[in-house]
PDB file of C-alpha atoms in Angstrom:
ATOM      1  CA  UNK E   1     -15.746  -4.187 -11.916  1.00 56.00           C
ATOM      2  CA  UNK E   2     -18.525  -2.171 -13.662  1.00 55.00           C
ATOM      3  CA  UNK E   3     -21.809  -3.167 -13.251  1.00 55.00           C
ATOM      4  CA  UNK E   4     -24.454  -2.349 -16.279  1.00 55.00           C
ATOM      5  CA  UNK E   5     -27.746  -0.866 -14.828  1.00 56.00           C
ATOM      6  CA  UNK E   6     -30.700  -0.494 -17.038  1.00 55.00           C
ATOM      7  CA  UNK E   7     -30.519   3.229 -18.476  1.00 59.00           C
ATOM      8  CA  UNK E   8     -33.147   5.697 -17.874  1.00 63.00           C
ATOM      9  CA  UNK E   9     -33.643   5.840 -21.613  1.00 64.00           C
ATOM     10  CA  UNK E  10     -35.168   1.839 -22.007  1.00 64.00           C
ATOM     11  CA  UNK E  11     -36.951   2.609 -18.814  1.00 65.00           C
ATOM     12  CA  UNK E  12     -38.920   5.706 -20.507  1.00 67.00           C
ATOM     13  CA  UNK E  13     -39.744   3.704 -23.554  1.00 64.00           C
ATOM     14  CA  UNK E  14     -40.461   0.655 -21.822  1.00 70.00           C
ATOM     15  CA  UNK E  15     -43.372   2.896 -20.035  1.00 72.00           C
ATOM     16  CA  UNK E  16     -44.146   4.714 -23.486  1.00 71.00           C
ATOM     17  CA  UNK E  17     -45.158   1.687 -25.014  1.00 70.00           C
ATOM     18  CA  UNK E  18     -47.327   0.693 -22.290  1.00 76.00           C
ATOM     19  CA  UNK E  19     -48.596   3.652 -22.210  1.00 78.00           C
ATOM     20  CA  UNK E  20     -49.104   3.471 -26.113  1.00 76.00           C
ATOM     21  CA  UNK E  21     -50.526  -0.036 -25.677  1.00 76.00           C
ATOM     22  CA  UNK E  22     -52.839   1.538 -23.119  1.00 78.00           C
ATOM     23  CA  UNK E  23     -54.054   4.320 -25.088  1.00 72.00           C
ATOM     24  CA  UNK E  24     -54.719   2.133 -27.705  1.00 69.00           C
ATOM     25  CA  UNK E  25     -57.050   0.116 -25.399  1.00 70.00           C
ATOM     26  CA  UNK E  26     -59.161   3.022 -24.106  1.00 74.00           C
ATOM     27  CA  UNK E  27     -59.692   3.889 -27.870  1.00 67.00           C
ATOM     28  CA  UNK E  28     -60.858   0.997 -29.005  1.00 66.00           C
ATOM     29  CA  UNK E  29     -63.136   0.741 -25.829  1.00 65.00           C
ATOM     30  CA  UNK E  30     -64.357   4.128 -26.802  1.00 66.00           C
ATOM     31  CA  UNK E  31     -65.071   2.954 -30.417  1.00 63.00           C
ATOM     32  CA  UNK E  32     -66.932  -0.105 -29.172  1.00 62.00           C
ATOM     33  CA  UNK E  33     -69.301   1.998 -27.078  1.00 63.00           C
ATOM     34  CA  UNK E  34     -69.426   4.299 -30.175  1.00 65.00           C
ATOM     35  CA  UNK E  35     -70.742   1.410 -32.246  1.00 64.00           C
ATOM     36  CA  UNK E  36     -72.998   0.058 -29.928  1.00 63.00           C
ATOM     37  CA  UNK E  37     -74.487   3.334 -29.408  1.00 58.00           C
ATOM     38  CA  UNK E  38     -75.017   3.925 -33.484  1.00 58.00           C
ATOM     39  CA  UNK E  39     -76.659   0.626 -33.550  1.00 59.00           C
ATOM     40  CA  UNK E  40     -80.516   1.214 -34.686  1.00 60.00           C
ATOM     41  CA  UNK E  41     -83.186  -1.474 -35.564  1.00 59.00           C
ATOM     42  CA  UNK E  42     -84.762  -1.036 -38.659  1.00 55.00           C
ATOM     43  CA  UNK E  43     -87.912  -0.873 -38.911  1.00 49.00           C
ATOM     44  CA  UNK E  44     -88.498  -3.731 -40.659  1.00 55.00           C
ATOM     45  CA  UNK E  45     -87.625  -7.205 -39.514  1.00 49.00           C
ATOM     46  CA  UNK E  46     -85.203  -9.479 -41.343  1.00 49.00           C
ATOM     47  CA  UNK E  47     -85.583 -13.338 -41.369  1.00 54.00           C
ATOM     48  CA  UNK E  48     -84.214 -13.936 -38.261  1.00 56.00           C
ATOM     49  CA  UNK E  49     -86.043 -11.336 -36.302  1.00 57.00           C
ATOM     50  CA  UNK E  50     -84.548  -7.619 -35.837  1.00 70.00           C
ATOM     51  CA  UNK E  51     -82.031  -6.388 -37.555  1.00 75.00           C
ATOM     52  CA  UNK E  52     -79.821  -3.169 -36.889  1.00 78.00           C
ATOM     53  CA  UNK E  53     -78.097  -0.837 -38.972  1.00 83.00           C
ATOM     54  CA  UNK E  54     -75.629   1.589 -37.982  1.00 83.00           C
ATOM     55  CA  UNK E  55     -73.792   4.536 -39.529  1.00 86.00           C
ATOM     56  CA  UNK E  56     -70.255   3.267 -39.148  1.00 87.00           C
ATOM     57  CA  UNK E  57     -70.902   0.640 -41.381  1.00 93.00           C
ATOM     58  CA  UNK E  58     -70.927   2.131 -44.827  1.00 96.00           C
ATOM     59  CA  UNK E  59     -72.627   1.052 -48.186  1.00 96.00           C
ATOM     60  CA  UNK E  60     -70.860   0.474 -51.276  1.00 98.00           C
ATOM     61  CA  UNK E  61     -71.441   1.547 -54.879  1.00 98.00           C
ATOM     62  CA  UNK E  62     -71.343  -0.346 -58.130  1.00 97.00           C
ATOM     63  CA  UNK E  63     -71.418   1.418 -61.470  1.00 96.00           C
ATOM     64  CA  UNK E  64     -74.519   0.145 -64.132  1.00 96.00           C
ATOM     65  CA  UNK E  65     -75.101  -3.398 -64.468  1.00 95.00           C
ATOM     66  CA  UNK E  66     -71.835  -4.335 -62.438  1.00 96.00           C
ATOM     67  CA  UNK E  67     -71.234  -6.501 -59.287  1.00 96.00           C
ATOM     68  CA  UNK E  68     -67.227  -5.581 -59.314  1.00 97.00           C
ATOM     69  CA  UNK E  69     -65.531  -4.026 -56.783  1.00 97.00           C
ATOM     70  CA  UNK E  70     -63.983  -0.903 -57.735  1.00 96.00           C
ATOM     71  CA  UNK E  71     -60.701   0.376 -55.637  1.00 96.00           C
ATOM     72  CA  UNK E  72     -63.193   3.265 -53.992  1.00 96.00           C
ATOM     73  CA  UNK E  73     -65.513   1.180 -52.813  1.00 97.00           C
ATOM     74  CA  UNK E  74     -62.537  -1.560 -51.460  1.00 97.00           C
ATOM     75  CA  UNK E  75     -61.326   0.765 -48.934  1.00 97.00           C
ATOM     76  CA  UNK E  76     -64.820   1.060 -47.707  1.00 97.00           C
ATOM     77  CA  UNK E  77     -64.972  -2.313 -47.396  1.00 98.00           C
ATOM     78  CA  UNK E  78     -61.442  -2.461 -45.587  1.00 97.00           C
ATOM     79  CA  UNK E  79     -63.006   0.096 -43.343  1.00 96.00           C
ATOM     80  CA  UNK E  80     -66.364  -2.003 -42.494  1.00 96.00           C
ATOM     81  CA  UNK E  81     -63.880  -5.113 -41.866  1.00 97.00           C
ATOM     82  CA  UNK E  82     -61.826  -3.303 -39.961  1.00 95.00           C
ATOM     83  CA  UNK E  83     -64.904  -2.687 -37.373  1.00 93.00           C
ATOM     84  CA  UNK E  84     -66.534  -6.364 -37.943  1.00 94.00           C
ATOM     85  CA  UNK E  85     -63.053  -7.658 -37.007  1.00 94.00           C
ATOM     86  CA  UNK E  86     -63.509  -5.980 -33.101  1.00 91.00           C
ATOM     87  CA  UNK E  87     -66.831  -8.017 -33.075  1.00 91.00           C
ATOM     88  CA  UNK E  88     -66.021 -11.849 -33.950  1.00 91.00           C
ATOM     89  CA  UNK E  89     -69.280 -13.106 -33.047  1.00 89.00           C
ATOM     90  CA  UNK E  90     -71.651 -10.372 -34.947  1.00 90.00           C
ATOM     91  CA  UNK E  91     -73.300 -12.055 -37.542  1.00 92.00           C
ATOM     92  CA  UNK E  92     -74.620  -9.928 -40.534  1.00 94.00           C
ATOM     93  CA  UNK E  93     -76.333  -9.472 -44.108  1.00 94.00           C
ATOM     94  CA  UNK E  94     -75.284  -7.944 -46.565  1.00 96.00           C
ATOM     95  CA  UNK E  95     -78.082  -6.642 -48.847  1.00 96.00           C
ATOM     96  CA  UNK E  96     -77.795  -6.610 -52.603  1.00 97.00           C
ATOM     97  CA  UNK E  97     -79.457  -3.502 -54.733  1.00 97.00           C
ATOM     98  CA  UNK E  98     -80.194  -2.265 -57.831  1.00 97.00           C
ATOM     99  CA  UNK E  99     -82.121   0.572 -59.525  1.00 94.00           C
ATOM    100  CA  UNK E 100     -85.295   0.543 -61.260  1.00 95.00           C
ATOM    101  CA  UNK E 101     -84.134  -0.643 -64.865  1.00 93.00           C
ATOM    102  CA  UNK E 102     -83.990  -3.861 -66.019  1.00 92.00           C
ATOM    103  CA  UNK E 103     -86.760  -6.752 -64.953  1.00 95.00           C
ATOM    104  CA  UNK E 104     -87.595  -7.989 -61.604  1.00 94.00           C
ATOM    105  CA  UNK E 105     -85.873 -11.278 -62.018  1.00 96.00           C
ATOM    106  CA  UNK E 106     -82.466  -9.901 -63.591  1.00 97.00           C
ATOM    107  CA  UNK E 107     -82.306  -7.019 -60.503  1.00 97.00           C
ATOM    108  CA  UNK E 108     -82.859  -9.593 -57.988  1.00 97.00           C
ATOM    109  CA  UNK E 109     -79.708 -11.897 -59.668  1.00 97.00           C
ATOM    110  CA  UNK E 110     -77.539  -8.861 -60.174  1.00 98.00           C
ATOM    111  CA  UNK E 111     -78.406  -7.603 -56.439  1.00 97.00           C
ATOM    112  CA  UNK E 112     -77.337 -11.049 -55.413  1.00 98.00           C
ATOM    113  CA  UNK E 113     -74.103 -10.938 -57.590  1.00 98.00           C
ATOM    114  CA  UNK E 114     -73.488  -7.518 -55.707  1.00 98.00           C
ATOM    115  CA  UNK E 115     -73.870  -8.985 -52.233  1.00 98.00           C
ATOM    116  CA  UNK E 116     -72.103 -11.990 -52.982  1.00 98.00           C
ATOM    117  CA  UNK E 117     -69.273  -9.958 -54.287  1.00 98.00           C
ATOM    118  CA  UNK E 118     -69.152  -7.692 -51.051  1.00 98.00           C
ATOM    119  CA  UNK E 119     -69.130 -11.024 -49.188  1.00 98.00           C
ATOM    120  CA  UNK E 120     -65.765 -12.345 -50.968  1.00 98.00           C
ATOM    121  CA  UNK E 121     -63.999  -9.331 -50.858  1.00 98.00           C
ATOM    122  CA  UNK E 122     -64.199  -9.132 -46.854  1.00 98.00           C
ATOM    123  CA  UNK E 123     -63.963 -12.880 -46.598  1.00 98.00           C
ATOM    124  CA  UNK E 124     -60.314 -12.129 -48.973  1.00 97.00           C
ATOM    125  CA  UNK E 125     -60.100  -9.636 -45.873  1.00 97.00           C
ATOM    126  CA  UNK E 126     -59.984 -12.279 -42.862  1.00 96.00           C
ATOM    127  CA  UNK E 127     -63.652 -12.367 -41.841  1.00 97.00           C
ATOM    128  CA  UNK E 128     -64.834 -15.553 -41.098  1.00 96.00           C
ATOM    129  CA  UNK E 129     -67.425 -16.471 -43.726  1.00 96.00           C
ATOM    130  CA  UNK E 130     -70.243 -18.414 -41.581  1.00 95.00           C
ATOM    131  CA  UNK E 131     -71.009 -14.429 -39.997  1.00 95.00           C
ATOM    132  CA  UNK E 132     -71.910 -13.510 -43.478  1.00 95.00           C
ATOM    133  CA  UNK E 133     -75.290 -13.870 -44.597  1.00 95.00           C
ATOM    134  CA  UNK E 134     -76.785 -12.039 -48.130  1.00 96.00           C
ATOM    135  CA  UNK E 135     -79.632 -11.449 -49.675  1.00 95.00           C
ATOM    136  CA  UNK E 136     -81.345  -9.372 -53.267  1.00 96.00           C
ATOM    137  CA  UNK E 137     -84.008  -7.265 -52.740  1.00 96.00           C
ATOM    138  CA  UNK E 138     -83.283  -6.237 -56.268  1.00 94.00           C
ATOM    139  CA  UNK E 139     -85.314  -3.059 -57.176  1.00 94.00           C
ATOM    140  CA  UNK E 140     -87.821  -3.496 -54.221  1.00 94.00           C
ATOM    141  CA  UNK E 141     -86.417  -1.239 -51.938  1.00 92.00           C
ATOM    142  CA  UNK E 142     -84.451   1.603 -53.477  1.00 92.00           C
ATOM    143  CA  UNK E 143     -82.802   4.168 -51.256  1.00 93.00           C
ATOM    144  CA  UNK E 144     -83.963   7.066 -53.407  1.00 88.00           C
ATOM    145  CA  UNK E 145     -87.371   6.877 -54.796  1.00 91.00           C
ATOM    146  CA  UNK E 146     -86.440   9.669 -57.680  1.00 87.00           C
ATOM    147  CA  UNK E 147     -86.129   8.362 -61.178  1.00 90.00           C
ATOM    148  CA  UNK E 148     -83.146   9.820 -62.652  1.00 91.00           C
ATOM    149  CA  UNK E 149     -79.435   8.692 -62.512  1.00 93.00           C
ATOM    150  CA  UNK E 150     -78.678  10.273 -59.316  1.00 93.00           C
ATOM    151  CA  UNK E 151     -81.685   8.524 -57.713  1.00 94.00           C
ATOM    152  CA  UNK E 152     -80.026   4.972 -59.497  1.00 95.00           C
ATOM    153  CA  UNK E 153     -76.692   5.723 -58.709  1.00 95.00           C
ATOM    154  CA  UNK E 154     -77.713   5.399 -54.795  1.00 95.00           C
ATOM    155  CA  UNK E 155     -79.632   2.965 -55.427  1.00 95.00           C
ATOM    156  CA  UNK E 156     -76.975   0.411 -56.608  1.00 97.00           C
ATOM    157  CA  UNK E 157     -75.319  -0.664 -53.727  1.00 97.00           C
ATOM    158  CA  UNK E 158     -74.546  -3.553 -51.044  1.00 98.00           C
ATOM    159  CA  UNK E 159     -76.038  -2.281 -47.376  1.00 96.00           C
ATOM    160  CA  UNK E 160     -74.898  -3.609 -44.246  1.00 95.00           C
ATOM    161  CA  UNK E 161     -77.187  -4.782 -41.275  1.00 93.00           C
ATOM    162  CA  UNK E 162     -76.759  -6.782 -37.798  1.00 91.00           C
ATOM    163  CA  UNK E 163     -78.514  -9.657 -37.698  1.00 88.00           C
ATOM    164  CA  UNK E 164     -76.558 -11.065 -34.426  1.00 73.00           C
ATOM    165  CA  UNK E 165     -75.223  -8.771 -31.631  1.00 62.00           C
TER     166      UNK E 165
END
């Protein structure tokens, strides 16, 4: 009779994968702390008291008088999910903006067509929609103040903030 003893091969992958799984954990630790530690408040307050920006969450660009998503800007937005996912009970805005041309009133609809849009597209991504706020500040608070079309083309964008650590 031959007994069958566990090889020394499925023992060493056994322990790779934990170690994998626990390499994987110190990462995303790391990244947390990361995160946290990128997290500034702005310097002015939102609605529900202070908000904080960071740099791993990245704005996205819409050409002229659009509110689509282009393919570009969707793997940004993979990207931000990707990082909201790791925080399930972070609430935040999304700000809608446009440049300088066009009236008041039709920036401040098209900024909230931009944010709303933003706010689909990660919703179509698994976040869980009641952490999404938005809001248009239109033309009233443009990124660059120049007046030409590079100034306007970083001007139109959806911006991220924490409203909700």
């Amino acid at each position: 009779m031959v007994k069958d003893e566990p090889s020394d091969k499925s023992a060493e992958l056994s322990q790779a994968g934990k170690d994998a799984k626990e390499a994987e954990k110190i990462r995303e630790a790391e990244m947390k702390k990361e995160f946290e530690k990128s997290l500034v408040a702005q310097k002015t307050p939102g609605i529900e008291g202070t908000v904080h920006e960071s740099k791993m969450l990245k704005d996205i660009h819409f050409d002229f008088d659009k509110y689509n998503i282009q393919p570009r800007e969707a793997e940004i937005l993979k990207e931000n999910s990707a990082l909201l996912k790791k925080y399930p009970r972070m609430k935040f805005q999304i700000e809608g903006h446009c440049d300088e041309r066009g009236t008041g009133e039709y920036n401040l609809a098209l900024g909230e067509r931009r944010a709303n849009s933003a706010k689909k597209y990660l919703v179509s991504l698994g976040i869980e929609p009641g952490r999404i706020s938005t809001i248009s500040y239109g033309e009233e608070r443009p990124f660059d103040q120049g007046h030409g079309e590079d100034a306007w083309t970083k001007n139109r964008r959806a911006h991220f903030v924490i409203l909700k650590k």
